[in-house]
PDB file of C-alpha atoms in Angstrom:
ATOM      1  CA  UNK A   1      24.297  23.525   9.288  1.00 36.00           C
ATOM      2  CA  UNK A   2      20.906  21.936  10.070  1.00 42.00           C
ATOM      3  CA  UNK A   3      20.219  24.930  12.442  1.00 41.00           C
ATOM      4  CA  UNK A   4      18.645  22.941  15.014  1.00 47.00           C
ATOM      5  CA  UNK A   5      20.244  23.232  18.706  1.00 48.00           C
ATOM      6  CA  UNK A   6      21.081  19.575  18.625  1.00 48.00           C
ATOM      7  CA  UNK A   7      22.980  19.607  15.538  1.00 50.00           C
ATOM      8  CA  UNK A   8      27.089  19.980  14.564  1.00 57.00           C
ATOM      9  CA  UNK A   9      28.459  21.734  11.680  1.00 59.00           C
ATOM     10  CA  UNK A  10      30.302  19.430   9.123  1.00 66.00           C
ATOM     11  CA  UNK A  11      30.874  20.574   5.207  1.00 69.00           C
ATOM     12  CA  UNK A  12      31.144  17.188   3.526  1.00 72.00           C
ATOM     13  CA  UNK A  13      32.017  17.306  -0.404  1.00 76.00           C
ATOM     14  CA  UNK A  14      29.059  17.088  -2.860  1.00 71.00           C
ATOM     15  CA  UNK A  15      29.672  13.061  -3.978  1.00 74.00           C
ATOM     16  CA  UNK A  16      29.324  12.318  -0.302  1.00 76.00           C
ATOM     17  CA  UNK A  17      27.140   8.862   0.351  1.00 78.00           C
ATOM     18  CA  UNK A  18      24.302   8.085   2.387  1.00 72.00           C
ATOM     19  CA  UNK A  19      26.893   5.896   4.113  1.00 77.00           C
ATOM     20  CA  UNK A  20      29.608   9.014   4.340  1.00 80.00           C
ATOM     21  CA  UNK A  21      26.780  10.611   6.198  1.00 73.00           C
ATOM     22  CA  UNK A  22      25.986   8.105   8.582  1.00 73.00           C
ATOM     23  CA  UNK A  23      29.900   7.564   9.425  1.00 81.00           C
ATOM     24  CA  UNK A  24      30.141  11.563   9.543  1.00 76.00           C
ATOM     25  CA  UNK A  25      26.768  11.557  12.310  1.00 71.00           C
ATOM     26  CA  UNK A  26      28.595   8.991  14.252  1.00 75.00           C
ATOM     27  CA  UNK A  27      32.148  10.751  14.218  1.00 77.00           C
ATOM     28  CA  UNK A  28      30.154  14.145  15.684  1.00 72.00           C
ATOM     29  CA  UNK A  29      28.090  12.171  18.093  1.00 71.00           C
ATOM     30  CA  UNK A  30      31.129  10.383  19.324  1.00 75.00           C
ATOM     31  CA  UNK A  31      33.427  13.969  19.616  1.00 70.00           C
ATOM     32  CA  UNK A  32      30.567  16.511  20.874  1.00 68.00           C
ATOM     33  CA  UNK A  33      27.655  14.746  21.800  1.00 64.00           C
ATOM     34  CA  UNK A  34      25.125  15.929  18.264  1.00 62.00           C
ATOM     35  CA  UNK A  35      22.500  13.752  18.139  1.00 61.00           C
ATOM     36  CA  UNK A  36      21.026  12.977  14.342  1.00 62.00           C
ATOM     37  CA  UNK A  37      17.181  12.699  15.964  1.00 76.00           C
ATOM     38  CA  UNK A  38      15.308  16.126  14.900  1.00 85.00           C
ATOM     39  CA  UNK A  39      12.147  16.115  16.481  1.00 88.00           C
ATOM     40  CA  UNK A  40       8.631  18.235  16.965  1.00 93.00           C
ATOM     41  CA  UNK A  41       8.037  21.064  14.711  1.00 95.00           C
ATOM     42  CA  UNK A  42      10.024  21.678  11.596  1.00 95.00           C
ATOM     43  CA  UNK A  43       7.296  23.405   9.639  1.00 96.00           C
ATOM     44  CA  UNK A  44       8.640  26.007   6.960  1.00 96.00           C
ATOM     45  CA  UNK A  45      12.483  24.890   7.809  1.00 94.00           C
ATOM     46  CA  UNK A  46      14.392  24.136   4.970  1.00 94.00           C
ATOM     47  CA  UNK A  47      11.254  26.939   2.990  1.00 96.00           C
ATOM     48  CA  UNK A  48      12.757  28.508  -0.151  1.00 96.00           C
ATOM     49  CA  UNK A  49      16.245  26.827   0.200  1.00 93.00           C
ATOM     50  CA  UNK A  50      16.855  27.072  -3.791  1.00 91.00           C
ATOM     51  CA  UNK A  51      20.124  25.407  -2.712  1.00 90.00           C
ATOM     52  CA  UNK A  52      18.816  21.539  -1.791  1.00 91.00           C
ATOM     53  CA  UNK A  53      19.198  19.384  -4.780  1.00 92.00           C
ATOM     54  CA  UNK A  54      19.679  15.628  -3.672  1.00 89.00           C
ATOM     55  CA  UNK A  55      19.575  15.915  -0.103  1.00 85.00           C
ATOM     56  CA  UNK A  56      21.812  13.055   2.182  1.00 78.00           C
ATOM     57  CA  UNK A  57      18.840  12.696   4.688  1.00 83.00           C
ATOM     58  CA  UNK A  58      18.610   9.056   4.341  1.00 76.00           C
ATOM     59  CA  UNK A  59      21.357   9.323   7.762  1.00 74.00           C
ATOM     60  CA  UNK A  60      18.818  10.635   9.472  1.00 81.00           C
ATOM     61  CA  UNK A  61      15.915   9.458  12.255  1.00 88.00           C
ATOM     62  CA  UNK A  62      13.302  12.142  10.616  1.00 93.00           C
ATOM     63  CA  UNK A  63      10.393   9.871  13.422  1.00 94.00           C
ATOM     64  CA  UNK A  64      10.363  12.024  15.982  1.00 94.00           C
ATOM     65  CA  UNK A  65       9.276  15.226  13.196  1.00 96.00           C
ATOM     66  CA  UNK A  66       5.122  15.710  13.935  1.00 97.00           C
ATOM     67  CA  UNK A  67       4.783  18.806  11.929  1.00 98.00           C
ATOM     68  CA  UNK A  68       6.201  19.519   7.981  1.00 98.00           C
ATOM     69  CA  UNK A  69       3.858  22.238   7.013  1.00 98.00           C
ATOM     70  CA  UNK A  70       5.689  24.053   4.068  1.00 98.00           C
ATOM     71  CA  UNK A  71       9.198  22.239   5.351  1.00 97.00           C
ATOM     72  CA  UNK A  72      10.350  21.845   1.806  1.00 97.00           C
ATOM     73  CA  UNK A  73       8.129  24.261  -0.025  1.00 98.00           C
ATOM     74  CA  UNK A  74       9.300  26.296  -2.358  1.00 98.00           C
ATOM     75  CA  UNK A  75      13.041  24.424  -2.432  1.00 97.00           C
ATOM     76  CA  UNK A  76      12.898  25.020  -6.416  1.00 96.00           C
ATOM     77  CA  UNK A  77      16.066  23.316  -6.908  1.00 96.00           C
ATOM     78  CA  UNK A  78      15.119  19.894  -5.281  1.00 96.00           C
ATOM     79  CA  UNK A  79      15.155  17.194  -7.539  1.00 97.00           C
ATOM     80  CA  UNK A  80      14.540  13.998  -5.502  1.00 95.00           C
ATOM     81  CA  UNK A  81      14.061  12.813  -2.120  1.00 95.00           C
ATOM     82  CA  UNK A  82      14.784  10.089   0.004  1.00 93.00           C
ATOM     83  CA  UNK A  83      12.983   7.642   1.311  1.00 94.00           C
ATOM     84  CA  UNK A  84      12.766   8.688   5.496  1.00 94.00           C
ATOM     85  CA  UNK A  85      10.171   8.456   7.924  1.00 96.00           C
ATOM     86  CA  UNK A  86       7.544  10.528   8.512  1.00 97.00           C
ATOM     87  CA  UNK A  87       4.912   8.790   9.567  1.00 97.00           C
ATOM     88  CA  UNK A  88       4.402  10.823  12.451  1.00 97.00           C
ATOM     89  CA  UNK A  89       4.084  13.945  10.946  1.00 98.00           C
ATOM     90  CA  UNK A  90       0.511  15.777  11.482  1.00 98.00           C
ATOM     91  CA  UNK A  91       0.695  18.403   8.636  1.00 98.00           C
ATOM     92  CA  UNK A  92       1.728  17.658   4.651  1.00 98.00           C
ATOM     93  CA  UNK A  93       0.159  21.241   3.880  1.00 98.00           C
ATOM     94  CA  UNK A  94       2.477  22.132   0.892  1.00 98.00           C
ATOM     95  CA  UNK A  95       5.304  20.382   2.329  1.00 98.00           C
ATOM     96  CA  UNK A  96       6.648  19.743  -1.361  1.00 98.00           C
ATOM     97  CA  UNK A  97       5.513  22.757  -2.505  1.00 98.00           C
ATOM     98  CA  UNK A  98       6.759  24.040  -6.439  1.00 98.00           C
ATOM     99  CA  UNK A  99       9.872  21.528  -6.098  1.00 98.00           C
ATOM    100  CA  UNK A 100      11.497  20.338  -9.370  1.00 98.00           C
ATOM    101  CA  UNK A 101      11.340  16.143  -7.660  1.00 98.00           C
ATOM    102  CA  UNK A 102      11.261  14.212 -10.658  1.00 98.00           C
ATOM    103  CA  UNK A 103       9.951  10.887  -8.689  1.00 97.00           C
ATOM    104  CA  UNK A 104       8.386  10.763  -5.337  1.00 98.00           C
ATOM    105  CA  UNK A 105       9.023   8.312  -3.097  1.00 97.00           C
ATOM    106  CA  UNK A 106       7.259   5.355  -1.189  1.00 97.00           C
ATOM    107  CA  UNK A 107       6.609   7.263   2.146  1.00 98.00           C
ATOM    108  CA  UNK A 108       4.654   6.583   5.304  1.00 98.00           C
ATOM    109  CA  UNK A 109       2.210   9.477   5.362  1.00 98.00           C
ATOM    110  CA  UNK A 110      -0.625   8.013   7.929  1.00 98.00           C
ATOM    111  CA  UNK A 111      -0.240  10.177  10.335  1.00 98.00           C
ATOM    112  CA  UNK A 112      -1.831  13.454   8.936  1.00 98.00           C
ATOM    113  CA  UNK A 113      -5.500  14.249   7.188  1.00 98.00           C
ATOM    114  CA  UNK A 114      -3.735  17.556   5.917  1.00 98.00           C
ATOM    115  CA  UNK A 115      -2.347  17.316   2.111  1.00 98.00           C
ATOM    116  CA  UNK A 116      -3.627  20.996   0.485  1.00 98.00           C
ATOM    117  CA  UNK A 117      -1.108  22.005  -1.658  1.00 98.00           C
ATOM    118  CA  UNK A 118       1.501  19.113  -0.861  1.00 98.00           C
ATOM    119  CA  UNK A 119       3.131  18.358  -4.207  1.00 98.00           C
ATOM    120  CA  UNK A 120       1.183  21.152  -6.073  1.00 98.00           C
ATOM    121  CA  UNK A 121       3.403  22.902  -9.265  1.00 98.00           C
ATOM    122  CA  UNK A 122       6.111  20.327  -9.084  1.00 98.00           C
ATOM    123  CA  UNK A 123       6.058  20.697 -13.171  1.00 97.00           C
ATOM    124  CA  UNK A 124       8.813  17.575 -13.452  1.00 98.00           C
ATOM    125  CA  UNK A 125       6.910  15.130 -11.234  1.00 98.00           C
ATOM    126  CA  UNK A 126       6.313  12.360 -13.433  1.00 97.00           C
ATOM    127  CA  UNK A 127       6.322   9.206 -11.106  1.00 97.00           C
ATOM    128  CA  UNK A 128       4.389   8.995  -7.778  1.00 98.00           C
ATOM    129  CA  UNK A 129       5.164   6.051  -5.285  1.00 97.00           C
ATOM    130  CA  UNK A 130       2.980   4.295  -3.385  1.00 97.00           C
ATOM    131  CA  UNK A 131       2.554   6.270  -0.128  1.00 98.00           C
ATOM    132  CA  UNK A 132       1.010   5.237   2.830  1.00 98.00           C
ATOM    133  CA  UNK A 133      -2.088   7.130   3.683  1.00 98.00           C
ATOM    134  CA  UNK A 134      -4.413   6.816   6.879  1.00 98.00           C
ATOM    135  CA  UNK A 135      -6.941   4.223   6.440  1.00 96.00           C
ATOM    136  CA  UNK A 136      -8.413   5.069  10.194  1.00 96.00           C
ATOM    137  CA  UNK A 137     -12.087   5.691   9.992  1.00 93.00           C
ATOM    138  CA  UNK A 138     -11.852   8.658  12.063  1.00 93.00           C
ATOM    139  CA  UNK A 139     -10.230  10.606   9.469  1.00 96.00           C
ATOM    140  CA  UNK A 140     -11.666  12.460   6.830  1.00 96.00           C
ATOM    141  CA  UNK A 141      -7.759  13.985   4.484  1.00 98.00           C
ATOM    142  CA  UNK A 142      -8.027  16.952   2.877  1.00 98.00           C
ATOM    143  CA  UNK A 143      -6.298  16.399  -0.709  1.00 98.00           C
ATOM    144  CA  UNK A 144      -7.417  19.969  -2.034  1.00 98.00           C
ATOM    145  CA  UNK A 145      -5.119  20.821  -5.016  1.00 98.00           C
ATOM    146  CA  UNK A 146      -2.469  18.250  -3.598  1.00 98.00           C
ATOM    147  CA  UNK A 147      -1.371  17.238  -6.721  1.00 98.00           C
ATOM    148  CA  UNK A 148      -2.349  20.239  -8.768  1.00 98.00           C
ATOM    149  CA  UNK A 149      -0.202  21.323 -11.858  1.00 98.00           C
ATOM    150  CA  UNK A 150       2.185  18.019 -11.544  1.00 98.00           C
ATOM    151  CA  UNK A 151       4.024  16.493 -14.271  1.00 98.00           C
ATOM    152  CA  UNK A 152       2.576  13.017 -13.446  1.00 97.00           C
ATOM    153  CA  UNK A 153       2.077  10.833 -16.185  1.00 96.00           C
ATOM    154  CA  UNK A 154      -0.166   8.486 -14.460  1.00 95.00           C
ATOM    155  CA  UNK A 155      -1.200   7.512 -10.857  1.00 95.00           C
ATOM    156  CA  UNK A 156      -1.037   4.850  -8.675  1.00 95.00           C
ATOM    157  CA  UNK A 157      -3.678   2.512  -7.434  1.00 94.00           C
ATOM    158  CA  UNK A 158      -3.405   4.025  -3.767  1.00 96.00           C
ATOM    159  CA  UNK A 159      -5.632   3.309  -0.605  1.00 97.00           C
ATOM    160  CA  UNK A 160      -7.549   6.863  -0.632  1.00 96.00           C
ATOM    161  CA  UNK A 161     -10.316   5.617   1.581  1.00 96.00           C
ATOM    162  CA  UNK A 162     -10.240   8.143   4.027  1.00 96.00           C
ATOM    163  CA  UNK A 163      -9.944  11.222   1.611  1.00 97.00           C
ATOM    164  CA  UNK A 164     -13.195  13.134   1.665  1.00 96.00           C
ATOM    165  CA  UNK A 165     -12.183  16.410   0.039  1.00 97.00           C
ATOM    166  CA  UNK A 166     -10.764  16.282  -3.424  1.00 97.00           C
ATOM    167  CA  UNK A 167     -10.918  19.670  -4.863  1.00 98.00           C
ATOM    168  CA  UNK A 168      -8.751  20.018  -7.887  1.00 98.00           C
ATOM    169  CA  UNK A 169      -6.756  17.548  -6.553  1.00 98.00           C
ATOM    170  CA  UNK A 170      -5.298  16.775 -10.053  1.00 98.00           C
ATOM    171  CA  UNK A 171      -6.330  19.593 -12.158  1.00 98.00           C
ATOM    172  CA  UNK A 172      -4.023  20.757 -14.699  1.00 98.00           C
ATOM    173  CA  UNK A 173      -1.754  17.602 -14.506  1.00 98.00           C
ATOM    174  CA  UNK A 174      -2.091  18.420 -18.621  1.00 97.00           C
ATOM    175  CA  UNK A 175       0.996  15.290 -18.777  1.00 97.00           C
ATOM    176  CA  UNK A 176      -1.334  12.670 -17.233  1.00 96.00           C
ATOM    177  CA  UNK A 177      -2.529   9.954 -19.917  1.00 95.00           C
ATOM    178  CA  UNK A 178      -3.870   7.613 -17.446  1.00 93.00           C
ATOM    179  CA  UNK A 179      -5.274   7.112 -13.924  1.00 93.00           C
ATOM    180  CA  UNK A 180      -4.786   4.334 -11.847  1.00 90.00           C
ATOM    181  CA  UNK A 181      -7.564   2.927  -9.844  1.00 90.00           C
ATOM    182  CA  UNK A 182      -7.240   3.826  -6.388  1.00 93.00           C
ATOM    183  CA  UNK A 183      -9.072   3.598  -3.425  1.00 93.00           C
ATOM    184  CA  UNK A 184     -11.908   5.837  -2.531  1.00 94.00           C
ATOM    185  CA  UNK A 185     -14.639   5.695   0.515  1.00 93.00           C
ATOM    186  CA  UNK A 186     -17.942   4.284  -0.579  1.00 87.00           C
ATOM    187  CA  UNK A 187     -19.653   5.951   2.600  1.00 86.00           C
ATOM    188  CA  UNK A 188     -22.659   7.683   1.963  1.00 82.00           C
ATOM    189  CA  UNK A 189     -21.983   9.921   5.211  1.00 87.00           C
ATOM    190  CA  UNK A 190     -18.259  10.860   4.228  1.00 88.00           C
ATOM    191  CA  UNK A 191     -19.650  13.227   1.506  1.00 90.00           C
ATOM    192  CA  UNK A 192     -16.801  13.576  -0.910  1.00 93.00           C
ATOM    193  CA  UNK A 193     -15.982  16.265  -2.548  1.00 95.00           C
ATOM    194  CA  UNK A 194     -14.498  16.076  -6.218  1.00 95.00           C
ATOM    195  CA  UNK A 195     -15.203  18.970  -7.930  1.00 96.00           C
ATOM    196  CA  UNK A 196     -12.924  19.881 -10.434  1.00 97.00           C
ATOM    197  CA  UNK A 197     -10.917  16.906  -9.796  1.00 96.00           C
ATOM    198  CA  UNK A 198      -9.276  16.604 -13.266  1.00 96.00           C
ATOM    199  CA  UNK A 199     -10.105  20.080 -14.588  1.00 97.00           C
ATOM    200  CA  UNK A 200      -7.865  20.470 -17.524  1.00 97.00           C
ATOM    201  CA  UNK A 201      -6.008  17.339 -17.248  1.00 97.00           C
ATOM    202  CA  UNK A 202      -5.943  17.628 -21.563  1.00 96.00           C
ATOM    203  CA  UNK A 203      -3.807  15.132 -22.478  1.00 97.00           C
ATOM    204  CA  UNK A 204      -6.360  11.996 -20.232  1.00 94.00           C
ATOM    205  CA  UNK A 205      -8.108  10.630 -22.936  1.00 87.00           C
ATOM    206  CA  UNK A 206      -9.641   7.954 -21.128  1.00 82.00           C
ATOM    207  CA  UNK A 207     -10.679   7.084 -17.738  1.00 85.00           C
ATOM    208  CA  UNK A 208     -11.092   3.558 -15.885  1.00 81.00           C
ATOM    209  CA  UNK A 209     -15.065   3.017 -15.799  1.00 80.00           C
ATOM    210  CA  UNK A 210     -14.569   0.646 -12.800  1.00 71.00           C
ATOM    211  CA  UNK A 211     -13.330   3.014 -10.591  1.00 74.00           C
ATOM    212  CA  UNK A 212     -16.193   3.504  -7.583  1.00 71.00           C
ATOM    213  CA  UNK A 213     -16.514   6.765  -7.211  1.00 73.00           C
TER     214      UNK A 213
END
């Protein structure tokens, strides 16, 4: 039960496919009218749901979701994700929260400058994939402790051009033997903000000197 107004109550068995799903949205749409389209705020929903392993939401048109503040926070038993859209959410604020996701996803994240917390404690986290972030020059992204106390091994070359505020964004990621070479702004005026970046990070024994900081 998705618990929003516009949703019908199916149980489908646990080996269900992202296709079953889809077939299983259509059947309800077709006999009472349920529409598979969540939309505005969802922030805190599916908070603490130590029952969410491999959710089916691949079915689903997540686009019309602006805010996931905490939405999957806290879901200790998650242990991956699909790849859906969010692109127009407004608020990552520990939206992954202490999760046990093994391998994040390629995701569409452009639409926020809020990432505190987002994936921070997710101890089994060992791959990141190559998210979208907002390269508008009107944003300034607040990554503080975003990826704090991961499992990450390494990390991505990603376009972080418009993230000003990188406090402890990777400290304690004690698995991490190597950092990728991502993007970061080079504007004098942005004023970023990395202190205690990789605090603690024990196990990085070396780190790319042609990486502009």
């Amino acid at each position: 039960n998705f618990g929003i107004d516009l949703y019908a109550y199916l149980l489908l068995p646990a080996a269900t496919t992202d296709s079953d799903v889809v077939n299983a949205i259509a059947y309800l749409d077709s006999q009472t009218g349920a529409t598979r389209n969540p939309t505005g705020d969802l922030s805190s929903y599916f908070r603490k749901r130590a029952d969410l392993v491999a959710p089916k939401f691949s079915g689903i048109d997540w686009g019309g979701v602006t805010n996931t503040y905490y939405m999957w926070g806290n879901c200790s038993s998650l242990t991956s994700f699909p790849s859906i859209d969010l692109s127009n959410s407004t608020d990552f604020d520990y939206t992954w929260y202490n999760t046990s996701i093994t391998s994040f996803p390629k995701l569409d994240l452009s639409g926020s400058v809020k990432f505190g917390n987002t994936w921070r404690n997710n101890l089994n986290l060992a791959t990141f994939g190559n998210c979208t972030f907002s390269t508008d020059a009107d944003d300034d992204i607040n990554f503080t402790d975003a990826w704090r106390g991961t499992g990450l091994t390494t990390f991505p070359s990603l376009d972080l051009s418009r993230g000003v505020t990188f406090l402890r964004s990777f400290e304690a990621c004690a698995s991490m033997t190597s950092f990728g070479v991502p993007t970061f702004s080079t504007t004098a005026s942005d004023d970023l903000n990395f202190q205690e970046c990789w605090k603690d990070c024990t196990a990085l024994t070396s780190f790319p000197s042609y990486l502009n900081l």
